[in-house]
Amino acid sequence: MLDAIQGLKVQNSFAELPPTFYTRLPPQPLTEPRLLHAQADVAALLGLSPKVFGDPAFLDVCSGSSALPGGKTLAAVYSGHQFGVWAGQLGDGRAHLLGEVLAPSGTWELQLKGSGHTPYSRMGDGRAVLRSSVREYLASAAMTGLGIPTTHALALVVSNDPVYRETVETAAIVTRVAPSFIRFGSFEHWAKAPDQLRALFNYVVERFYPECRVAAGGATAREEEVVLGVLRAVVERTAKLVADWQTVGFCHGVMNTDNMSILGLTMDYGPYGFMDGFQVNHVCNHSDTQGRYAWNAQPSVAHWNLYRLASALMGLDVSADALKSQLEHFESAFLQAYRGNLCKKLGLRQWEDGDDELIDDWWRLLHTQAADFTLSFRGLAQAPQQRAPWLAHFKDQAAADAWLDRYVVRLDREQRPDQERIEQMNAANPLYVLRNHLAQTAIQAAAQGDTGEIDTLLDLLKNPFVERRGYEAYAAAPPDWASSLEVSCSS
Ligand code: AMP
Ligand code: MG
């Protein structure tokens, strides 16, 4: 493990793409930045020991005051469909790529978010507020703890610099870490420029989908085969990602094509939410008045977004029909992952005919009673033995009891030892999720310079399946004041 950031091995492969892909420019540093928090396990991915957190050079890099040693700082261009409408050119409007770290665990891009104006800022100020930065910082760790693919957050730097949103807030910068921040929208941007599209495509294949270059029998695949193979892989990763979201009650909030990772990672945390009381059409983003990105719309939106990616790939001279046939794998890939997750959550060995009905009625039960998503699933493991504690999550206990009877009949068919089933279920149904009110409490404390809540939440969320004594409040349904919390795009 390295004790100093200067020891990192850094390369700049993205900067070696043609200059039309980005603008080289330094970040705009914050005034009197302070390192509010940093994560040892993300540092470890980079081969850094937590000792670096005390090194002033670490703060300089994470606050945008110095370049990453050996790194070429830049903002990347991309485009995208926002809320179903072509938005044209977007790009890193408040983010700077610092370079790529070559570590034993892999190659990792470091990117600052909230680091000032770029040519892609449009009307924005290039900044991110403390509130949204804490939310991204916590969510990245929460997803990792749940085993859901995500970008990571290494450091959270704050300052008193004012940022003007609905009210005056203060600025922060999150240092994000991921193998790549390339999005569907990066491809859409070059849909009508085959040379650039090809350069970007080859860049992504070489680094992330090299297996797609190999055709059946070990021969080198033709370009069309590579394109279809990559699209297939992205379809599968995206389908699995959304299945993971659905089965923990996560709503992304802004599933625009510019927020969809080409690697199937959860990225660009904004007005996301983990559901408390389940509503099938729950919308976490207050600005999403049409409910385009409601919980139950996420799978079809992901599919729609993959269509936009496939359309962009047509620029590589691949037939529309062949691309379309790759998109058809979405449904089966989604169902396989979704059912697999639900089997684990319900303690079933495998999916059977008739389980769809049991699950549909489960969602209906939760929805009609707005039962707590996390606690209803978590309590199910013990429910066949001890009905009362689980039934307490429901207003209409008779309806819940009737569903439980059917579930017990289904379990009986498996003849599975209870202990084994309960262990599997508790390893698949988290007890602690990043509920909005928990994030809010951590934000309020952080605004006073107190990071105790961030520490506590990270501790619980990194291992969300293990019950801890003394932390009952963190597992509980939200208090009344939480219902007035609103999150929107203004971050
Ligand atoms: P989002 O949906 O939050 O991922 O952002 C959509 C686009 O708006 C991206 O191109 C962002 O870089 C840009 N953007 C969002 N907020 C700001 C801001 N405060 N300043 C500049 N650009 C921004
Ligand atoms: Mg975005």
Coordinates of C-alpha atoms and ligand atoms in Angstrom, one line a residue, residues 78 82-83 89-95 113 116-118 120-128 163 165 183 254 256 258-259 268-271 489 491, ligand 1:
Y78 CA -21.3 13.5 -24.5
Q82 CA -33.2 13.5 -21.2
F83 CA -36.7 12.5 -20.1
Q89 CA -24.7 18.0 -26.6
L90 CA -24.1 17.7 -22.8
G91 CA -20.8 16.7 -21.3
D92 CA -19.0 17.0 -18.1
G93 CA -20.5 20.3 -17.0
R94 CA -19.1 20.1 -13.5
A95 CA -16.7 17.2 -13.6
K113 CA -17.5 16.2 -9.5
G116 CA -16.1 24.1 -11.6
H117 CA -17.1 25.3 -15.1
T118 CA -16.2 23.5 -18.3
Y120 CA -20.1 21.8 -21.3
S121 CA -21.6 23.6 -18.3
R122 CA -24.3 25.3 -20.3
M123 CA -26.3 27.4 -17.8
G124 CA -24.9 25.6 -14.8
D125 CA -22.4 26.9 -12.3
G126 CA -20.1 23.9 -12.4
R127 CA -20.6 23.2 -8.7
A128 CA -22.2 20.6 -6.5
V163 CA -23.7 27.8 -4.2
R165 CA -29.9 26.7 -5.6
R183 CA -22.1 6.6 -21.0
V254 CA -32.8 10.4 -13.6
N256 CA -31.4 9.7 -18.9
D258 CA -26.3 10.3 -20.4
N259 CA -26.6 8.8 -16.9
D268 CA -24.6 9.9 -11.5
Y269 CA -26.5 9.8 -8.2
G270 CA -28.9 12.6 -8.0
P271 CA -32.5 12.5 -6.7
C489 CA -32.5 17.6 -9.9
S491 CA -28.0 19.4 -6.9
Ligands
AMP1 P1 -27.3 15.1 -14.5 O1 -28.6 14.6 -15.0 O2 -27.3 15.7 -13.1 O3 -26.3 13.9 -14.5 O4 -26.7 16.3 -15.4 C1 -27.1 16.5 -16.7 C2 -26.1 17.4 -17.4 O5 -26.1 18.7 -16.8 C3 -24.7 16.9 -17.4 O6 -24.1 17.3 -18.6 C4 -24.1 17.7 -16.2 O7 -22.7 17.9 -16.3 C5 -24.8 19.0 -16.3 N1 -24.9 19.7 -15.0 C6 -25.7 19.3 -14.0 N2 -25.5 20.2 -13.0 C7 -24.6 21.1 -13.4 C8 -24.0 22.3 -12.8 N3 -24.4 22.7 -11.5 N4 -23.2 23.0 -13.5 C9 -22.8 22.6 -14.7 N5 -23.3 21.6 -15.4 C10 -24.2 20.8 -14.7

